[in-house]
Amino acid sequence: MKMILVRRFRVLILMVFLVACTMHIMIDLLPKLEKRTTRGDKDTGCSCSHNPNEESQGWAKQRLKNTAETAWPNKHTLRILQDFSSDPNSNLSSHSLEKITGIMDKNEAFKKLQQHGTLKDLNNKELIQDGSMNKQDPVIGYSRLSALFQHPLYKISIPELTEDDVLFNVNSDIRFNPKAAEAQDWQNVPIEGNEDEAFLPTGEAHVDSYPNWLKFHIGINRYELYSRHNPVIGALLQDLGGQKITSVSMKSGGTQLKLILTFQNYGQALFKPMKQTREQETPPDFFYFSDYERHNAEIAAFHLDRVLDFRRVPPVAGRLVNMTKEIRDVTRDKKLWRTFFISPANNICFYGECSYYCSTEHALCGKPDQIEGSLAAFLPDLSLAKRKTWRNPWRRSYHKRKKAEWEVDADYCEEVKQTPPYDSGSRLLDVIDMTIFDFLMGNMDRHHYETFEKFGNETFIIHLDNGRGFGKYSHDELSILVPLNQCCRVKKTTYLKLQLLAKEEYKLSNLMEESLLMDKVAPILYQPHLEALDRRLRIVLKAISDCIEKYTFNNVVEDDLDTDLKNKTTKR
């Protein structure tokens, strides 16, 4: 009797196992069947609407299979130009849950394009051209921002670009197709036998059909992250604020929660959710390294950087996100999904995982499920465009009691000026620009900065991670200006633009207010923050004036209008 029971139990276990396997196979094949059904409907003239989410889900499951990866061109190629990190160690290997397998094969294919001479200088084409970066509806009245961008100081051209001066060399006349790829001996394995899916998601792989985030990437050069009147930037901001979100994962590392959002056009953005209202100031007893990161500071930093004409901050836009439909329901990150809950006020909340402020006590809650946040466009993937991380010479100690060397040594700048890369070129002047930028925002958290490795030391500094700006409007942190006060050096173009922004005709606060109104979650800054910008600008100009009075104009103001500046020394 006992043996009979054991046998029946084994048969029952076997049946359960077979049923589970059958269900698993059916679930795995469902997206493919749906996709084939959709194609069949199209072939038979079906007028049913196409749900892009079904395709993205099928693509996600296919990506998990251990199958042969296709080389360029295919619909995954857009993804490899993305980078998931803006942290100081982001020049190292950093990949999220959304990284596709076989990325090295994709990068190898990209390099082969360059070796075969099919990638040329895009900047000679019509893709990146002058035009209105932010097309506004005609309004009655005077636009200070338009007048500013028409000023001669904002029309100074950069040097003529060579192949070594652009991040990616692309020939806009090239159309990628399987036959051309095969002719160049590039492997091309269509996904599930569908040749159409070997193309980019935008259809024909022509430069004009590239998504805006990819156009932004291929417009980066030695001198700027984007050109002054690049129409792609305005379009990219619209994408950040409106593109459908298809996948969400947590950003690894960092002290506070950040999410990686993937869009329907395979672009990605770093999402920083709203943690406090605009009028809330940083408490006076808070250390700079323990303060909240502000989503609106990231948005305002992009606009301030553009008004100052630095153009070193990646595009950032504000957006209202549905936490249920656009985060919880589309995430494949189980750790993130498990942190969702409903608060006593019946609001949807989550807290994720991070070093600080990731607990039920610091949860992010919607109203009831709508949450505001900033979305920063990603820079190109590190495997294609490596970035070098530099320690800021005026980095703070990040200690409650200890002080940094520059805080106790008045002659610290002299030591910096004798240390590469600050002993030649424009790097020290770029750090001064970054100092002025941070002082206007009140950002004390500039511990590192990055540059594109391809351009060596002769290139601009990327102004990343600005979330701790605009925390205090009633206090001006003068210690941020120490690099300017110690070195007494500034670019002539920077000095002239600061003087221009101090005039009543333009006025920095009014320019910022007008620029920020373009964002979908405007107003971005609390009015006292705008007023603080004018006050701090006067402090910067007074500091430069004191330096000129002490060392003379020619010894303080470096004439960077000379295109041979990179061959000059920054030593006085």
Short mmCIF file of N, CA and C in Angstrom, two decimals, residues 83 112 123 146 162 197 206 284-285 313 376 426 428 448 477 479 495 498 565:
data_model
loop_
_atom_site.label_atom_id
_atom_site.label_comp_id
_atom_site.label_asym_id
_atom_site.label_seq_id
_atom_site.Cartn_x
_atom_site.Cartn_y
_atom_site.Cartn_z
N ASP A 83 24.67 55.61 -22.35
CA ASP A 83 25.48 55.36 -21.17
C ASP A 83 24.62 55.53 -19.95
N LYS A 112 34.07 48.69 -37.38
CA LYS A 112 34.30 48.29 -38.76
C LYS A 112 33.76 49.32 -39.73
N ASN A 123 29.43 66.88 -39.43
CA ASN A 123 29.29 68.32 -39.24
C ASN A 123 29.34 69.10 -40.54
N SER A 146 15.73 85.74 -26.87
CA SER A 146 16.02 85.83 -28.30
C SER A 146 17.03 86.93 -28.58
N THR A 162 37.72 69.17 -37.70
CA THR A 162 38.36 68.11 -38.47
C THR A 162 37.80 66.76 -38.00
N GLU A 197 13.33 43.65 -39.30
CA GLU A 197 13.76 43.96 -37.95
C GLU A 197 15.27 44.11 -37.84
N HIS A 206 19.01 55.96 -42.21
CA HIS A 206 19.57 57.17 -42.78
C HIS A 206 19.70 58.20 -41.67
N PRO A 284 19.84 74.99 7.60
CA PRO A 284 21.19 75.55 7.82
C PRO A 284 22.17 74.56 8.45
N ASP A 285 21.68 73.57 9.18
CA ASP A 285 22.57 72.61 9.83
C ASP A 285 22.90 71.39 8.96
N VAL A 313 26.18 70.98 -20.24
CA VAL A 313 25.25 70.14 -19.48
C VAL A 313 24.35 69.40 -20.48
N ALA A 376 17.28 63.51 -17.61
CA ALA A 376 18.51 63.96 -18.25
C ALA A 376 18.90 63.00 -19.36
N SER A 426 43.63 75.26 -21.75
CA SER A 426 42.52 76.03 -21.17
C SER A 426 41.85 75.33 -20.00
N LEU A 428 42.49 75.03 -16.74
CA LEU A 428 42.29 75.82 -15.52
C LEU A 428 41.18 76.85 -15.72
N HIS A 448 34.16 65.74 -8.68
CA HIS A 448 34.86 65.27 -9.87
C HIS A 448 34.24 65.94 -11.10
N GLU A 477 27.15 80.98 -0.76
CA GLU A 477 28.30 80.22 -0.27
C GLU A 477 29.57 80.71 -0.97
N SER A 479 32.64 80.24 -0.34
CA SER A 479 33.75 79.30 -0.48
C SER A 479 33.78 78.64 -1.86
N TYR A 495 33.92 86.62 -19.09
CA TYR A 495 33.84 87.91 -18.40
C TYR A 495 32.88 88.85 -19.12
N LEU A 498 29.26 87.69 -18.65
CA LEU A 498 28.77 87.99 -17.29
C LEU A 498 28.40 89.46 -17.17
N LEU A 565 44.41 79.45 -28.53
CA LEU A 565 44.46 79.41 -27.07
C LEU A 565 44.99 78.09 -26.56
#
